[in-house]
């Protein structure tokens, strides 16, 4: 049961936290992709069926990528003479 916020809001917040960890979220985006059956290739399990793509980790990585891009746009560039 959910008590505060929506799951998407939490993923967006977590993505903002890890936005600076580019190696982490870029690898998550590479590994957690849809297979031919539409399920995540990065979430295999011998006990459960892999979740439909995008999985939560792919959503988190996408949120981190979006936050990273937004932060990059907000930073002022080098001063020009």
XYZ file of C-alpha atoms in Angstrom:
81
model
C 0.000 0.000 0.000
C 1.229 3.421 -0.917
C 1.203 6.115 1.740
C 2.927 9.099 0.147
C 3.466 10.310 -3.404
C 3.007 8.402 -6.608
C 5.457 5.753 -7.811
C 6.361 7.901 -10.830
C 7.149 10.835 -8.550
C 9.497 8.642 -6.535
C 11.216 7.425 -9.686
C 11.623 11.028 -10.852
C 13.049 12.013 -7.464
C 15.415 9.037 -7.400
C 16.476 9.814 -10.967
C 17.403 13.344 -9.917
C 19.514 11.906 -7.099
C 21.531 9.638 -9.409
C 21.660 12.046 -12.367
C 25.353 12.679 -11.756
C 26.167 8.973 -11.835
C 26.255 8.792 -15.613
C 28.062 5.439 -15.789
C 25.377 3.846 -13.629
C 22.280 5.013 -15.452
C 23.827 4.727 -18.913
C 24.620 1.053 -18.243
C 21.106 0.498 -16.916
C 19.750 1.926 -20.175
C 21.943 -0.483 -22.161
C 21.061 -3.599 -20.163
C 17.385 -3.063 -19.333
C 15.848 -3.097 -22.803
C 12.912 -4.955 -24.303
C 13.472 -8.406 -25.706
C 11.510 -9.873 -28.622
C 8.731 -10.838 -26.196
C 8.441 -7.270 -24.835
C 9.955 -8.238 -21.491
C 13.076 -6.722 -19.963
C 16.264 -8.529 -20.942
C 18.098 -7.170 -17.896
C 15.665 -8.639 -15.368
C 15.959 -12.388 -15.843
C 14.934 -14.623 -12.975
C 14.725 -18.363 -12.601
C 11.748 -17.895 -10.262
C 9.675 -15.174 -11.923
C 8.867 -13.997 -15.419
C 10.777 -10.815 -16.313
C 8.648 -7.654 -16.106
C 7.320 -5.942 -19.187
C 9.644 -3.348 -20.595
C 10.322 -0.703 -19.475
C 11.057 -2.180 -16.059
C 11.458 0.008 -12.978
C 15.233 0.161 -13.399
C 14.837 1.340 -16.999
C 12.348 3.964 -15.798
C 14.803 5.075 -13.110
C 17.637 5.298 -15.627
C 15.441 7.293 -18.008
C 14.501 9.695 -15.214
C 18.184 10.089 -14.326
C 19.047 10.786 -17.961
C 16.301 13.412 -18.191
C 17.439 15.042 -14.941
C 21.054 15.027 -16.136
C 20.064 16.734 -19.394
C 17.985 19.314 -17.514
C 20.866 20.020 -15.133
C 23.270 20.362 -18.057
C 21.000 22.950 -19.704
C 20.778 24.926 -16.454
C 24.552 25.177 -15.960
C 26.063 28.298 -17.424
C 28.646 27.695 -20.093
C 32.180 29.064 -20.039
C 32.489 32.814 -20.322
C 33.348 34.039 -23.792
C 35.618 36.960 -24.482
